[in-house]
Short mmCIF file of N, CA and C in Angstrom, two decimals:
data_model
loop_
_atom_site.label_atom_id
_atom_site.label_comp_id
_atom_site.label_asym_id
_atom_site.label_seq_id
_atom_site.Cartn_x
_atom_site.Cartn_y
_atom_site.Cartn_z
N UNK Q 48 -156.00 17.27 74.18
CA UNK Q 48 -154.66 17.71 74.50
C UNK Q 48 -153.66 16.94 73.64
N UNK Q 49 -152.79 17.37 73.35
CA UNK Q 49 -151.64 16.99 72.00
C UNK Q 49 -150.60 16.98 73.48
N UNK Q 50 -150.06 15.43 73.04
CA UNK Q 50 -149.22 15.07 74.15
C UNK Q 50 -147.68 15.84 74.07
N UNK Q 51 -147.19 15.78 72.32
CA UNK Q 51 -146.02 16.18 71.98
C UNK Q 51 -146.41 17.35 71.35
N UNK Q 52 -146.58 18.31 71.68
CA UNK Q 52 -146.79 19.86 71.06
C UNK Q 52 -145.88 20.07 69.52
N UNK Q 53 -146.07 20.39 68.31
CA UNK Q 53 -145.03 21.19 67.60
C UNK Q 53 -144.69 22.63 67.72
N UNK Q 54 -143.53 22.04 68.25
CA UNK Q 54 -143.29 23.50 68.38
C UNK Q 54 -142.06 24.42 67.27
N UNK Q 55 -141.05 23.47 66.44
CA UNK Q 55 -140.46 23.15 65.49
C UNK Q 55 -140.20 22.53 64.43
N UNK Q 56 -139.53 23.13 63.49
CA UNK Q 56 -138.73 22.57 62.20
C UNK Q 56 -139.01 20.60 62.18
N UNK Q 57 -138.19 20.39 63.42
CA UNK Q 57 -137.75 19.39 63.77
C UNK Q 57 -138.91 18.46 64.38
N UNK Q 58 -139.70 19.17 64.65
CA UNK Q 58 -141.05 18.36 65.67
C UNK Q 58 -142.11 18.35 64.13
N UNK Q 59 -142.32 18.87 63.11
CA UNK Q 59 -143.26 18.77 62.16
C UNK Q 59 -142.70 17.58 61.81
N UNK Q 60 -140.92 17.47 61.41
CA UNK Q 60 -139.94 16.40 60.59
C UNK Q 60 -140.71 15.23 61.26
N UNK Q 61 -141.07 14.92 62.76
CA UNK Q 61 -141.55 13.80 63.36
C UNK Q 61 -142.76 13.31 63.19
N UNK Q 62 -143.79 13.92 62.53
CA UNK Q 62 -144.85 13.60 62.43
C UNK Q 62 -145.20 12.77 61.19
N UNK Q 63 -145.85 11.60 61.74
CA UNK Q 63 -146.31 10.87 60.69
C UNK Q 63 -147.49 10.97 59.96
N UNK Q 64 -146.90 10.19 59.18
CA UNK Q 64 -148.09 10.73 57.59
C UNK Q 64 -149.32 9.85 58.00
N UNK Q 65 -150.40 10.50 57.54
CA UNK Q 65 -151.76 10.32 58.06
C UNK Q 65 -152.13 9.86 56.58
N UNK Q 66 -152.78 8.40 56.76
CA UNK Q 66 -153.73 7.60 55.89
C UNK Q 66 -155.07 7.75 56.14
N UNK Q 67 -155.27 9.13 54.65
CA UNK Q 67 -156.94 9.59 55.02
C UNK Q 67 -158.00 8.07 55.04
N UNK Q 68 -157.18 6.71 54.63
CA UNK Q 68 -158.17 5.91 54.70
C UNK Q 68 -157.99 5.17 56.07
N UNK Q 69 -157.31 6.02 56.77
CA UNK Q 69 -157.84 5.10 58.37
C UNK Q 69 -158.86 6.22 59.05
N UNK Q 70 -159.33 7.01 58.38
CA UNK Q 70 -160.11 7.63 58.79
C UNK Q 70 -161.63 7.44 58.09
N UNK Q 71 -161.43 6.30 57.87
CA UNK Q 71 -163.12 6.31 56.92
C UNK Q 71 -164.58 5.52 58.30
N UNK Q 72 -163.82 5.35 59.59
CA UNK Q 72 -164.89 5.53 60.73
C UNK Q 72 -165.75 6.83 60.71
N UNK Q 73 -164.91 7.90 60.57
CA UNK Q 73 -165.96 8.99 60.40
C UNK Q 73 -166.48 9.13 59.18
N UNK Q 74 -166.82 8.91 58.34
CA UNK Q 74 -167.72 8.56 56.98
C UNK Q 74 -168.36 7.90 57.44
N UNK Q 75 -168.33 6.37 58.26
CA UNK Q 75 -168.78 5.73 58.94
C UNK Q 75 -170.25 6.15 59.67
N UNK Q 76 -169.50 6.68 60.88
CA UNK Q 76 -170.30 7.42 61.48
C UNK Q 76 -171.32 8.47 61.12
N UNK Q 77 -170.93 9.28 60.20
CA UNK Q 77 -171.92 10.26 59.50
C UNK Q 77 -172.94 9.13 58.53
N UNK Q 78 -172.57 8.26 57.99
CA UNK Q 78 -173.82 7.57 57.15
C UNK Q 78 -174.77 6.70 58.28
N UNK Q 79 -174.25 6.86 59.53
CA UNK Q 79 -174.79 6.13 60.59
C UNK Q 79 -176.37 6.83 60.87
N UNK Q 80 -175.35 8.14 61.60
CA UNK Q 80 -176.36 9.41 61.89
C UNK Q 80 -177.21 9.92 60.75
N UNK Q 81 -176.89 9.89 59.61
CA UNK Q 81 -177.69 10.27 58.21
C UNK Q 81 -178.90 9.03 58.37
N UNK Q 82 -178.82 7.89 58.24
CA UNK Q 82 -179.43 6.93 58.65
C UNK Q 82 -180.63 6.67 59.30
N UNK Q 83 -180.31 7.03 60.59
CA UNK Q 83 -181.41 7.09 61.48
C UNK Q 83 -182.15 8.42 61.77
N UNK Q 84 -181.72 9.74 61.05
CA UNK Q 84 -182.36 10.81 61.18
C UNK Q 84 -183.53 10.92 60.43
N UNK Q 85 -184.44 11.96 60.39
CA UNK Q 85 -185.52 11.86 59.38
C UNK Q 85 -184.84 12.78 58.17
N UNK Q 86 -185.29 12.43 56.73
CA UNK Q 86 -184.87 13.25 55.70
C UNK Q 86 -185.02 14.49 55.52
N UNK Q 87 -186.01 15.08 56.47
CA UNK Q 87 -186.45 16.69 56.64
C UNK Q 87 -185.12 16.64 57.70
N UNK Q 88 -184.37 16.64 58.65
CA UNK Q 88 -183.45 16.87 59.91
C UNK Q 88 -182.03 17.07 59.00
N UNK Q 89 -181.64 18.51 58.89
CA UNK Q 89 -179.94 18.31 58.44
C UNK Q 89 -179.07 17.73 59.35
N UNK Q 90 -178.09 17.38 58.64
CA UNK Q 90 -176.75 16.60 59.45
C UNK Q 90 -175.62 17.78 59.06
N UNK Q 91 -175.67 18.01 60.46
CA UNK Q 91 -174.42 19.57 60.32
C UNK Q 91 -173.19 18.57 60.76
N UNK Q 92 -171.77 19.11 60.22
CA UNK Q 92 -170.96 18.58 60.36
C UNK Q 92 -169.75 19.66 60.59
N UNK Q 93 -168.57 19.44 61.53
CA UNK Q 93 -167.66 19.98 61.24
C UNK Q 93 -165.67 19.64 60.84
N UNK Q 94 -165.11 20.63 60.45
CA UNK Q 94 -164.03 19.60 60.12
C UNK Q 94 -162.86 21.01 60.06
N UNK Q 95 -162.21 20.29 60.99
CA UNK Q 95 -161.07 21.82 61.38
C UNK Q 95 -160.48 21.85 59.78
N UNK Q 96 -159.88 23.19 59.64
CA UNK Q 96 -159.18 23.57 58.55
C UNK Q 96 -157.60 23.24 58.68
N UNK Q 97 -156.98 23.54 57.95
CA UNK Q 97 -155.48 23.74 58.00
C UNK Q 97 -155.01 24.24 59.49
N UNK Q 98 -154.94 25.39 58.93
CA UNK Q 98 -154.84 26.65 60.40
C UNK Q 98 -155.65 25.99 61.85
N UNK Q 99 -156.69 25.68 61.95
CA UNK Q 99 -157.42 25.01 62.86
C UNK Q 99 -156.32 23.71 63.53
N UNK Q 100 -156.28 23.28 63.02
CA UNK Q 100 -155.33 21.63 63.06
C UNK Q 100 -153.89 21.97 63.44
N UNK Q 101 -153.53 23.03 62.44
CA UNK Q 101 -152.14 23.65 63.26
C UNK Q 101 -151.82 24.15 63.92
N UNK Q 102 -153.21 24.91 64.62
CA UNK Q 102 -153.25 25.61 66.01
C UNK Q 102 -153.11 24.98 67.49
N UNK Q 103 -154.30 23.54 66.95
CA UNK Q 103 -154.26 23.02 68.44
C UNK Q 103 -153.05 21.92 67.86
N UNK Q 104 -152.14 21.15 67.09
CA UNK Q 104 -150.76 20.78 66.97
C UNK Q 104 -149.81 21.46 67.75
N UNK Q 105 -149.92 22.83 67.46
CA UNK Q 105 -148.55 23.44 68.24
C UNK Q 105 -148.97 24.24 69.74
N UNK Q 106 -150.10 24.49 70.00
CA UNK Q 106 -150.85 24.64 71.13
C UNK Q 106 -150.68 23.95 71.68
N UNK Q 107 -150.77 22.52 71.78
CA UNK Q 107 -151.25 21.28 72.05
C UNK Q 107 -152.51 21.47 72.88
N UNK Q 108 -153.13 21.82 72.31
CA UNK Q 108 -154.55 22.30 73.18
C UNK Q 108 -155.27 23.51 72.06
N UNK Q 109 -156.88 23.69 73.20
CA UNK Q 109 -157.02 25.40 72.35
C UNK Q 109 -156.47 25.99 73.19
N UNK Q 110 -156.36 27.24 72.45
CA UNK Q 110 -155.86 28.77 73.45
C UNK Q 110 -156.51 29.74 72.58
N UNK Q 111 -156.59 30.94 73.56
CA UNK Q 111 -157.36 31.86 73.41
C UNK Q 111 -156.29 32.94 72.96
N UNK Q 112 -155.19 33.22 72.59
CA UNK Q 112 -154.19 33.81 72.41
C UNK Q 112 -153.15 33.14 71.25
N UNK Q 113 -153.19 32.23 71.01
CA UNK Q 113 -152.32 31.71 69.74
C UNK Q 113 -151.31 32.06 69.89
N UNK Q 114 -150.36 31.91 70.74
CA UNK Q 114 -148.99 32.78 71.11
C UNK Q 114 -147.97 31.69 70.64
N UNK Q 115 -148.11 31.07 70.72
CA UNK Q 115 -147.22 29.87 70.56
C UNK Q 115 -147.33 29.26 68.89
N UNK Q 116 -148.63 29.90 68.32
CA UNK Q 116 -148.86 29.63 66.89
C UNK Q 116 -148.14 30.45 66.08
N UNK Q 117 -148.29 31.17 66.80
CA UNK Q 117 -147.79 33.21 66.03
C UNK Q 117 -146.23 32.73 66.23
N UNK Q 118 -145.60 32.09 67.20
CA UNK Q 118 -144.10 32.13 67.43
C UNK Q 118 -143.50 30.97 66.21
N UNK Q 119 -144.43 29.91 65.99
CA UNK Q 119 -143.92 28.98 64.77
C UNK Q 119 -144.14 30.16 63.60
N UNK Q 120 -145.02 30.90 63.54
CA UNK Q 120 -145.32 31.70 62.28
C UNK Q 120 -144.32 32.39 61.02
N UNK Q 121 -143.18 32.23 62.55
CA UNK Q 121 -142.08 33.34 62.21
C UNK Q 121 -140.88 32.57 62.05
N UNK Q 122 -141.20 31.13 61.81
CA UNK Q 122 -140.27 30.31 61.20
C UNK Q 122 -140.68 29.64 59.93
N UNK Q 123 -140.71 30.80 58.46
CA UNK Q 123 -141.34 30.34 57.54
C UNK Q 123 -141.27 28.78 56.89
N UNK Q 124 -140.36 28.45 57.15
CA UNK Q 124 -140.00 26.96 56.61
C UNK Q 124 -140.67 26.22 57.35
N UNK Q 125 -140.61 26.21 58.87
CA UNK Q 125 -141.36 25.30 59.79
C UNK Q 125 -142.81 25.35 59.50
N UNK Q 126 -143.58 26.94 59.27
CA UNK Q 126 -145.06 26.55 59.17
C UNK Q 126 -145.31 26.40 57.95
N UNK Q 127 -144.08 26.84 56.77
CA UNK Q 127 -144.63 25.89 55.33
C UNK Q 127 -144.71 24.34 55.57
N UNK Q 128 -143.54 23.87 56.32
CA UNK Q 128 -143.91 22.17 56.26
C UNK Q 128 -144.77 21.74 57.23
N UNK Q 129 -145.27 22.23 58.16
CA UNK Q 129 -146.51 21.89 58.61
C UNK Q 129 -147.58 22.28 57.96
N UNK Q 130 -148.19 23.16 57.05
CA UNK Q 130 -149.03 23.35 56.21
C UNK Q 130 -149.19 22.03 55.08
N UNK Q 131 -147.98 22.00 54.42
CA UNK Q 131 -148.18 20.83 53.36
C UNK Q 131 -148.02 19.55 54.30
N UNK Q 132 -148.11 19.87 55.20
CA UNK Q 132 -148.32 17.90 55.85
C UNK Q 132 -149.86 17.89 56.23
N UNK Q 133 -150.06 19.08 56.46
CA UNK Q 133 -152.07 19.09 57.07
C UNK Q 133 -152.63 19.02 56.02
N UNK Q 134 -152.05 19.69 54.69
CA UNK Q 134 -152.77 19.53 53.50
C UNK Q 134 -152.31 18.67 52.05
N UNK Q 135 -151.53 17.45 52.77
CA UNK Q 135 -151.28 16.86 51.84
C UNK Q 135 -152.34 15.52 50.99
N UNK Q 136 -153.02 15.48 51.44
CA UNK Q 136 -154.31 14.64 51.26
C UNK Q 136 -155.37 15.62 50.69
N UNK Q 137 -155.34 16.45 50.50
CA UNK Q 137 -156.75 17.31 50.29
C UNK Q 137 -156.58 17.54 48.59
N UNK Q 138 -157.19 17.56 47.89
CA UNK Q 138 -158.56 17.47 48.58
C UNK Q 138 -159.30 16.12 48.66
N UNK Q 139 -160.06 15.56 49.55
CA UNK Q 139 -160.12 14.24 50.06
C UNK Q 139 -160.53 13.35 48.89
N UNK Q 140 -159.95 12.32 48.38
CA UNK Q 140 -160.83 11.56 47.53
C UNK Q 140 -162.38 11.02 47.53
#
């Protein structure tokens, strides 16, 4: 659950910039699980997309209806700058 939902212009403006290197626990973790598996066993992985990430952001949750996604949709400026903030790191070093 996303405590502060985006639901605006003004609510993307608040969001702070994400240091893909405080995220290197999950690299972490996957060389963990790679590790102790056998080399025949794949390691499936997943990793929300753009759209994915901006769904449950302004959702603050999942939903089965995206109603609240579709309503930022129609504020082109708002879901351009939430797009280039989800994808400003990519592609990952």
């Amino acid at each position: 659950m996303i405590r502060r939902p985006v639901r605006s212009g003004a609510d993307v403006d608040r969001l702070a910039e994400v240091d893909p290197a405080a995220l290197g626990y999950v690299a972490e973790a996957v060389a963990r699980a790679r590790a102790v598996l056998p080399a025949r066993v794949p390691l499936i992985g997943f990793a929300g997309a753009p759209f994915t990430l901006a769904s449950y952001l302004v959702e603050g949750g999942g939903s089965r209806t995206y109603a609240r996604t579709k309503a930022l949709m129609t504020d082109p400026g708002a879901w351009r700058a939430l797009m280039e903030r989800l994808c400003a790191s990519w592609p990952p070093t």
